[in-house]
mmCIF file of C-alpha atoms in Angstrom:
data_model
loop_
_atom_site.group_PDB
_atom_site.id
_atom_site.type_symbol
_atom_site.label_atom_id
_atom_site.label_comp_id
_atom_site.label_asym_id
_atom_site.label_seq_id
_atom_site.Cartn_x
_atom_site.Cartn_y
_atom_site.Cartn_z
ATOM 1 C CA MET B 1 61.217 32.096 135.589
ATOM 2 C CA ALA B 2 64.154 30.067 136.929
ATOM 3 C CA ARG B 3 64.443 32.308 139.991
ATOM 4 C CA ARG B 4 60.715 32.008 140.576
ATOM 5 C CA ASN B 5 60.937 28.195 140.467
ATOM 6 C CA GLU B 6 63.866 28.284 142.904
ATOM 7 C CA GLY B 7 61.763 30.340 145.310
ATOM 8 C CA LEU B 8 58.979 27.765 145.130
ATOM 9 C CA ARG B 9 61.523 25.089 146.150
ATOM 10 C CA ASN B 10 62.834 27.091 149.100
ATOM 11 C CA PRO B 11 60.818 26.677 152.331
ATOM 12 C CA GLN B 12 62.835 29.464 153.966
ATOM 13 C CA ALA B 13 61.992 31.927 151.188
ATOM 14 C CA ILE B 14 58.340 30.916 151.379
ATOM 15 C CA GLY B 15 58.457 31.340 155.157
ATOM 16 C CA ILE B 16 59.824 34.867 154.874
ATOM 17 C CA ALA B 17 57.167 35.727 152.286
ATOM 18 C CA CYS B 18 54.450 34.341 154.570
ATOM 19 C CA ALA B 19 55.845 36.237 157.570
ATOM 20 C CA SER B 20 55.809 39.484 155.614
ATOM 21 C CA ALA B 21 52.333 38.911 154.203
ATOM 22 C CA ALA B 22 50.848 37.849 157.551
ATOM 23 C CA THR B 23 52.376 40.853 159.317
ATOM 24 C CA GLY B 24 51.036 43.132 156.585
ATOM 25 C CA LEU B 25 47.543 41.637 156.888
ATOM 26 C CA GLY B 26 47.696 42.111 160.652
ATOM 27 C CA VAL B 27 48.744 45.735 160.278
ATOM 28 C CA ALA B 28 45.892 46.277 157.798
ATOM 29 C CA TYR B 29 43.424 44.783 160.296
ATOM 30 C CA MET B 30 44.691 46.954 163.150
ATOM 31 C CA ALA B 31 44.615 50.087 161.013
ATOM 32 C CA THR B 32 41.022 49.334 160.017
ATOM 33 C CA ALA B 33 40.072 48.596 163.633
ATOM 34 C CA GLY B 34 41.529 51.888 164.873
ATOM 35 C CA ALA B 35 44.448 50.475 166.861
ATOM 36 C CA PRO B 36 47.013 52.971 168.195
ATOM 37 C CA THR B 37 49.617 53.833 165.578
ATOM 38 C CA ILE B 38 52.390 52.580 167.853
ATOM 39 C CA TYR B 39 50.961 49.063 167.530
ATOM 40 C CA LEU B 40 51.416 49.163 163.772
ATOM 41 C CA VAL B 41 54.927 50.564 164.151
ATOM 42 C CA VAL B 42 55.965 47.912 166.685
ATOM 43 C CA ASN B 43 54.808 45.043 164.470
ATOM 44 C CA ALA B 44 56.516 46.525 161.416
ATOM 45 C CA LEU B 45 59.777 47.089 163.320
ATOM 46 C CA ALA B 46 59.653 43.541 164.689
ATOM 47 C CA LEU B 47 59.411 42.219 161.125
ATOM 48 C CA VAL B 48 62.321 44.385 159.950
ATOM 49 C CA THR B 49 64.417 43.263 162.922
ATOM 50 C CA GLY B 50 63.591 39.630 162.259
ATOM 51 C CA LEU B 51 64.482 39.949 158.585
ATOM 52 C CA ALA B 52 67.814 41.547 159.497
ATOM 53 C CA ILE B 53 68.627 38.645 161.832
ATOM 54 C CA PHE B 54 67.548 36.186 159.143
ATOM 55 C CA ALA B 55 69.907 37.829 156.651
ATOM 56 C CA ILE B 56 72.793 37.577 159.129
ATOM 57 C CA VAL B 57 72.052 33.886 159.699
ATOM 58 C CA ARG B 58 71.953 33.283 155.944
ATOM 59 C CA LEU B 59 75.452 34.760 155.604
ATOM 60 C CA SER B 60 76.784 31.690 157.412
ATOM 61 C CA GLY B 61 76.052 29.737 154.227
ATOM 62 C CA ARG B 62 74.484 26.740 155.990
ATOM 63 C CA THR B 63 71.313 25.886 157.860
ATOM 64 C CA PRO B 64 72.102 26.527 161.527
ATOM 65 C CA HIS B 65 71.274 24.601 164.662
ATOM 66 C CA LEU B 66 71.385 25.745 168.262
ATOM 67 C CA PRO B 67 74.536 24.628 170.110
ATOM 68 C CA GLY B 68 73.688 22.784 173.313
ATOM 69 C CA GLY B 69 75.080 25.494 175.566
ATOM 70 C CA LEU B 70 73.083 28.234 173.854
ATOM 71 C CA ALA B 71 69.913 26.134 173.943
ATOM 72 C CA VAL B 72 70.308 25.624 177.702
ATOM 73 C CA ALA B 73 70.904 29.375 178.138
ATOM 74 C CA LEU B 74 67.666 30.148 176.285
ATOM 75 C CA ALA B 75 65.774 27.677 178.454
ATOM 76 C CA GLY B 76 67.374 29.303 181.488
ATOM 77 C CA SER B 77 66.021 32.661 180.331
ATOM 78 C CA LEU B 78 62.525 31.170 180.328
ATOM 79 C CA LEU B 79 63.064 29.918 183.869
ATOM 80 C CA ALA B 80 64.337 33.329 184.939
ATOM 81 C CA THR B 81 61.224 34.894 183.421
ATOM 82 C CA ALA B 82 59.019 32.557 185.447
ATOM 83 C CA LEU B 83 60.870 33.487 188.653
ATOM 84 C CA PHE B 84 61.732 37.156 188.153
ATOM 85 C CA GLY B 85 59.744 38.398 185.155
ATOM 86 C CA VAL B 86 56.822 40.790 185.057
ATOM 87 C CA SER B 87 53.896 39.207 186.895
ATOM 88 C CA VAL B 88 50.225 39.949 186.247
ATOM 89 C CA GLU B 89 47.330 38.091 187.847
ATOM 90 C CA GLY B 90 49.712 35.368 189.048
ATOM 91 C CA ALA B 91 51.265 34.789 185.607
ATOM 92 C CA SER B 92 54.902 35.675 184.929
ATOM 93 C CA ARG B 93 55.532 35.399 181.203
ATOM 94 C CA TRP B 94 56.986 38.770 180.252
ATOM 95 C CA ILE B 95 60.182 40.779 180.447
ATOM 96 C CA ARG B 96 60.774 44.483 179.968
ATOM 97 C CA VAL B 97 63.252 45.694 177.361
ATOM 98 C CA GLY B 98 63.385 49.461 177.427
ATOM 99 C CA GLY B 99 59.826 50.635 176.986
ATOM 100 C CA LEU B 100 58.678 47.345 175.455
ATOM 101 C CA THR B 101 57.225 44.233 177.042
ATOM 102 C CA LEU B 102 58.206 40.936 175.435
ATOM 103 C CA GLN B 103 56.834 37.426 175.864
ATOM 104 C CA LEU B 104 60.108 35.535 175.685
ATOM 105 C CA SER B 105 58.576 32.108 175.050
ATOM 106 C CA LEU B 106 57.094 33.319 171.755
ATOM 107 C CA ILE B 107 60.567 34.334 170.607
ATOM 108 C CA VAL B 108 62.779 31.441 171.705
ATOM 109 C CA LEU B 109 60.570 28.329 171.989
ATOM 110 C CA PRO B 110 59.736 27.953 168.243
ATOM 111 C CA THR B 111 63.436 28.116 167.342
ATOM 112 C CA MET B 112 64.354 25.688 170.129
ATOM 113 C CA LEU B 113 61.826 23.149 168.869
ATOM 114 C CA VAL B 114 62.766 23.431 165.198
ATOM 115 C CA SER B 115 66.434 23.070 166.135
ATOM 116 C CA PHE B 116 65.581 20.101 168.381
ATOM 117 C CA ALA B 117 63.911 18.435 165.398
ATOM 118 C CA ARG B 118 67.049 18.966 163.325
ATOM 119 C CA ARG B 119 69.564 17.729 165.881
ATOM 120 C CA ARG B 120 69.218 16.155 169.319
ATOM 121 C CA ASP B 121 71.750 15.484 172.042
ATOM 122 C CA LEU B 122 71.897 15.588 175.835
ATOM 123 C CA LEU B 123 72.203 19.365 176.227
ATOM 124 C CA VAL B 124 69.583 20.247 173.628
ATOM 125 C CA THR B 125 67.184 17.743 175.196
ATOM 126 C CA LEU B 126 67.906 19.216 178.619
ATOM 127 C CA SER B 127 67.029 22.662 177.257
ATOM 128 C CA VAL B 128 63.611 21.438 176.074
ATOM 129 C CA ILE B 129 62.981 19.811 179.464
ATOM 130 C CA LEU B 130 63.923 23.037 181.262
ATOM 131 C CA ALA B 131 61.618 24.968 178.939
ATOM 132 C CA ALA B 132 58.746 22.636 179.862
ATOM 133 C CA VAL B 133 59.411 23.287 183.553
ATOM 134 C CA ALA B 134 59.554 27.048 182.940
ATOM 135 C CA LEU B 135 56.233 27.073 181.086
ATOM 136 C CA ALA B 136 54.621 25.171 183.951
ATOM 137 C CA LEU B 137 55.965 27.678 186.468
ATOM 138 C CA GLN B 138 54.946 30.786 184.518
ATOM 139 C CA PRO B 139 52.264 29.260 183.986
ATOM 140 C CA ASP B 140 51.584 29.383 180.236
ATOM 141 C CA ARG B 141 48.975 26.839 179.206
ATOM 142 C CA ALA B 142 49.047 27.806 175.525
ATOM 143 C CA MET B 143 52.800 27.467 175.040
ATOM 144 C CA ALA B 144 52.933 24.321 177.205
ATOM 145 C CA GLY B 145 50.303 22.810 174.920
ATOM 146 C CA VAL B 146 52.260 23.909 171.847
ATOM 147 C CA LEU B 147 55.367 22.227 173.272
ATOM 148 C CA VAL B 148 53.517 18.938 173.819
ATOM 149 C CA SER B 149 51.969 19.064 170.344
ATOM 150 C CA ALA B 150 55.280 19.720 168.606
ATOM 151 C CA LEU B 151 57.036 16.929 170.508
ATOM 152 C CA ALA B 152 54.178 14.520 169.767
ATOM 153 C CA VAL B 153 54.480 15.281 166.059
ATOM 154 C CA LEU B 154 58.242 14.777 166.250
ATOM 155 C CA ALA B 155 57.731 11.451 168.050
ATOM 156 C CA VAL B 156 55.678 10.220 165.095
ATOM 157 C CA HIS B 157 58.666 10.845 162.805
ATOM 158 C CA ARG B 158 61.657 10.249 165.122
ATOM 159 C CA ARG B 159 60.910 8.283 168.268
ATOM 160 C CA ASP B 160 64.258 8.223 170.060
ATOM 161 C CA ARG B 161 65.188 8.442 173.741
ATOM 162 C CA TRP B 162 65.680 12.211 173.553
ATOM 163 C CA VAL B 163 62.189 12.843 172.204
ATOM 164 C CA VAL B 164 60.562 10.412 174.642
ATOM 165 C CA SER B 165 62.324 12.002 177.626
ATOM 166 C CA ALA B 166 61.304 15.500 176.563
ATOM 167 C CA ILE B 167 57.673 14.633 175.904
ATOM 168 C CA VAL B 168 57.222 12.943 179.287
ATOM 169 C CA VAL B 169 58.305 16.109 181.112
ATOM 170 C CA ALA B 170 56.342 18.329 178.708
ATOM 171 C CA LEU B 171 53.154 16.357 179.403
ATOM 172 C CA ALA B 172 53.684 16.749 183.151
ATOM 173 C CA GLY B 173 54.246 20.480 182.731
ATOM 174 C CA PHE B 174 51.127 20.856 180.598
ATOM 175 C CA ALA B 175 49.114 19.008 183.248
ATOM 176 C CA VAL B 176 50.294 21.543 185.839
ATOM 177 C CA THR B 177 49.061 24.431 183.686
ATOM 178 C CA LEU B 178 45.664 22.751 183.363
ATOM 179 C CA ILE B 179 45.342 22.498 187.139
ATOM 180 C CA ARG B 180 46.295 26.109 187.802
ATOM 181 C CA PRO B 181 43.699 28.776 186.923
ATOM 182 C CA ASP B 182 44.276 31.016 183.903
ATOM 183 C CA SER B 183 42.168 34.121 184.444
ATOM 184 C CA LEU B 184 43.929 36.706 182.279
ATOM 185 C CA PRO B 185 41.406 38.805 180.326
ATOM 186 C CA ALA B 186 41.450 39.280 176.569
ATOM 187 C CA VAL B 187 43.423 42.304 175.391
ATOM 188 C CA PRO B 188 42.200 44.289 172.341
ATOM 189 C CA TYR B 189 44.150 43.659 169.116
ATOM 190 C CA VAL B 190 46.026 40.771 170.822
ATOM 191 C CA ASP B 191 43.573 38.081 171.986
ATOM 192 C CA GLN B 192 40.399 36.695 170.406
ATOM 193 C CA ILE B 193 40.896 38.705 167.225
ATOM 194 C CA LEU B 194 40.065 35.675 165.070
ATOM 195 C CA TYR B 195 36.494 36.511 166.084
ATOM 196 C CA SER B 196 36.479 40.187 167.024
ATOM 197 C CA ALA B 197 38.025 41.247 163.699
ATOM 198 C CA PHE B 198 34.792 40.281 161.925
ATOM 199 C CA GLN B 199 32.938 42.751 164.128
ATOM 200 C CA VAL B 200 35.114 45.494 162.661
ATOM 201 C CA HIS B 201 34.570 44.485 159.037
ATOM 202 C CA ALA B 202 34.263 41.244 157.098
ATOM 203 C CA MET B 203 37.443 42.060 155.179
ATOM 204 C CA ALA B 204 39.323 42.724 158.435
ATOM 205 C CA GLY B 205 38.214 39.324 159.701
ATOM 206 C CA MET B 206 39.312 37.623 156.488
ATOM 207 C CA ALA B 207 42.690 39.381 156.696
ATOM 208 C CA VAL B 208 43.271 37.948 160.168
ATOM 209 C CA VAL B 209 42.152 34.434 159.199
ATOM 210 C CA CYS B 210 44.174 34.402 155.964
ATOM 211 C CA GLY B 211 47.247 35.700 157.792
ATOM 212 C CA ALA B 212 46.920 32.929 160.370
ATOM 213 C CA ILE B 213 46.638 30.288 157.636
ATOM 214 C CA LEU B 214 49.762 31.628 155.930
ATOM 215 C CA LEU B 215 51.823 30.720 159.001
ATOM 216 C CA ILE B 216 51.650 26.990 158.253
ATOM 217 C CA VAL B 217 52.178 27.228 154.483
ATOM 218 C CA PRO B 218 56.008 26.784 154.723
ATOM 219 C CA ALA B 219 55.479 23.533 156.636
ATOM 220 C CA ILE B 220 53.108 22.205 153.980
ATOM 221 C CA VAL B 221 55.513 23.108 151.175
ATOM 222 C CA GLY B 222 58.486 21.628 153.033
ATOM 223 C CA GLN B 223 56.612 18.393 153.720
ATOM 224 C CA THR B 224 55.795 18.082 150.033
ATOM 225 C CA LEU B 225 59.233 18.866 148.615
ATOM 226 C CA ASP B 226 61.746 17.674 151.182
ATOM 227 C CA ARG B 227 60.944 14.226 152.520
ATOM 228 C CA ASP B 228 64.322 13.950 154.249
ATOM 229 C CA GLN B 229 63.414 16.909 156.492
ATOM 230 C CA ARG B 230 59.728 16.128 156.962
ATOM 231 C CA ASP B 231 60.138 15.960 160.737
ATOM 232 C CA VAL B 232 61.572 19.491 160.876
ATOM 233 C CA HIS B 233 58.810 20.948 158.716
ATOM 234 C CA ALA B 234 56.173 19.028 160.676
ATOM 235 C CA VAL B 235 57.425 20.442 163.971
ATOM 236 C CA PHE B 236 57.463 23.967 162.518
ATOM 237 C CA GLY B 237 53.863 23.518 161.380
ATOM 238 C CA ALA B 238 52.782 22.031 164.715
ATOM 239 C CA VAL B 239 54.255 24.969 166.640
ATOM 240 C CA TRP B 240 52.483 27.684 164.673
ATOM 241 C CA LEU B 241 49.241 25.794 164.137
ATOM 242 C CA GLY B 242 49.217 25.114 167.877
ATOM 243 C CA MET B 243 49.537 28.824 168.629
ATOM 244 C CA VAL B 244 46.667 29.684 166.285
ATOM 245 C CA VAL B 245 44.458 26.987 167.847
ATOM 246 C CA ALA B 246 45.314 28.229 171.344
ATOM 247 C CA ALA B 247 44.397 31.772 170.288
ATOM 248 C CA ALA B 248 41.066 30.497 168.963
ATOM 249 C CA LEU B 249 40.265 28.588 172.166
ATOM 250 C CA GLY B 250 41.343 31.040 174.852
ATOM 251 C CA ASN B 251 42.732 34.447 175.722
ATOM 252 C CA TYR B 252 46.154 33.856 174.207
ATOM 253 C CA PRO B 253 48.051 36.023 171.706
ATOM 254 C CA THR B 254 47.100 35.547 168.063
ATOM 255 C CA PRO B 255 50.550 35.126 166.481
ATOM 256 C CA VAL B 256 51.908 37.564 163.884
ATOM 257 C CA VAL B 257 48.529 38.955 162.755
ATOM 258 C CA GLY B 258 47.795 40.337 166.231
ATOM 259 C CA TYR B 259 49.615 43.094 168.050
ATOM 260 C CA GLY B 260 52.907 41.918 169.523
ATOM 261 C CA GLY B 261 56.380 41.800 168.050
ATOM 262 C CA SER B 262 57.425 38.727 170.046
ATOM 263 C CA ALA B 263 55.604 36.243 167.821
ATOM 264 C CA ILE B 264 56.829 37.984 164.665
ATOM 265 C CA LEU B 265 60.438 37.700 165.827
ATOM 266 C CA GLY B 266 59.863 34.086 166.861
ATOM 267 C CA TYR B 267 58.358 33.185 163.508
ATOM 268 C CA VAL B 268 61.182 34.644 161.435
ATOM 269 C CA LEU B 269 63.823 33.110 163.722
ATOM 270 C CA SER B 270 62.232 29.663 163.456
ATOM 271 C CA VAL B 271 62.138 30.036 159.661
ATOM 272 C CA SER B 272 65.902 30.660 159.823
ATOM 273 C CA PHE B 273 66.393 27.159 161.241
ATOM 274 C CA MET B 274 64.405 25.436 158.501
ATOM 275 C CA GLN B 275 65.877 23.895 155.371
ATOM 276 C CA GLY B 276 66.700 26.382 152.613
ATOM 277 C CA LYS B 277 66.531 25.620 148.894
ATOM 278 C CA VAL B 278 65.494 22.054 148.166
ATOM 279 C CA GLY B 279 67.627 20.534 145.415
ATOM 280 C CA SER B 280 66.157 19.006 142.291
ATOM 281 C CA ALA B 281 67.042 15.510 143.518
ATOM 282 C CA ALA B 282 65.043 16.049 146.699
ATOM 283 C CA VAL B 283 62.135 17.448 144.694
ATOM 284 C CA ALA B 284 62.179 14.449 142.391
ATOM 285 C CA LYS B 285 62.315 12.115 145.373
ATOM 286 C CA GLY B 286 59.392 13.931 146.984
ATOM 287 C CA ARG B 287 57.332 13.673 143.804
ATOM 288 C CA ALA B 288 58.149 9.991 143.443
ATOM 289 C CA GLY B 289 57.179 9.392 147.037
ATOM 290 C CA SER B 290 53.881 11.185 146.576
ATOM 291 C CA GLU B 291 52.899 8.628 143.924
ATOM 292 C CA VAL B 292 53.124 5.814 146.476
ATOM 293 C CA PRO B 293 49.922 5.177 148.486
ATOM 294 C CA LEU B 294 50.239 6.599 151.970
ATOM 295 C CA GLN B 295 50.645 4.284 154.927
ATOM 296 C CA LEU B 296 50.285 6.598 157.085
ATOM 297 C CA ASN B 297 52.016 37.789 172.884
ATOM 298 C CA SER B 298 51.197 38.820 174.127
ATOM 299 C CA GLY B 299 48.903 40.765 176.330
ATOM 300 C CA VAL B 300 47.757 40.825 179.909
ATOM 301 C CA SER B 301 45.404 43.764 180.417
ATOM 302 C CA GLN B 302 44.462 47.129 178.997
ATOM 303 C CA ARG B 303 46.986 48.715 181.318
ATOM 304 C CA TYR B 304 49.701 46.281 180.211
ATOM 305 C CA GLU B 305 50.354 46.216 176.486
ATOM 306 C CA PRO B 306 52.954 43.623 175.488
ATOM 307 C CA THR B 307 55.133 43.478 172.455
#
């Protein structure tokens, strides 16, 4: 019972459970819908890989943050993807790794934003600005919108010069993606599955919807239990809710429950940068605060199947 209670006070543990459950629901949907077996294998392997990386991060014994140099390097990889990555219909969002195609922004951007919420300085802010430029160049309207949404949520909690600088550039980048056409078609098992899954079976549709909802559960739990880290949990929730909304509105990858290992890796990595077990003092503080009245992947075409 004690271990169970500890798990309920650990946003990271809840995040890993939600990642596993959402991936499993997505695999169940794809199996029911008759997706190629390799799709199921890729998603499962992405989850296993993510969990292995999460375990390695946990061995450090403390909640990590991205060093400024590494954050800039990750943003540089997004820029390189925009300039030299795989291009389809004028969009360049993907890289090849062996026989797989990855959408790099789904892997690195969630972690960059969660880390930015935890700790901000000149280099980390520069990395977010470079990422905004890269998303505009790719162009990637969905991820540019996710970036703006996450920064807006962070600005509500922590309005400092770093956040303001980043959000100004992110808004400009998002505007560029709105001007440029986005004509990529929906790819089976990747895009629009929040709707198409119900055409397969009502239970398949519910599996996809429930899996998508699970993605924001760690943010809700973290907001409730850990008031000192509410900005971090809010940004995490904004990132993944933004991706689900984008998938509902356009031909963009449905994260974790759809085919594509990139989002699964990105989800588990971003969970790694959240707060771990919340101490009893923080829980008590959160409960006390709650008694006070409130003042306030990727696919491109049938011939191009991403991971």
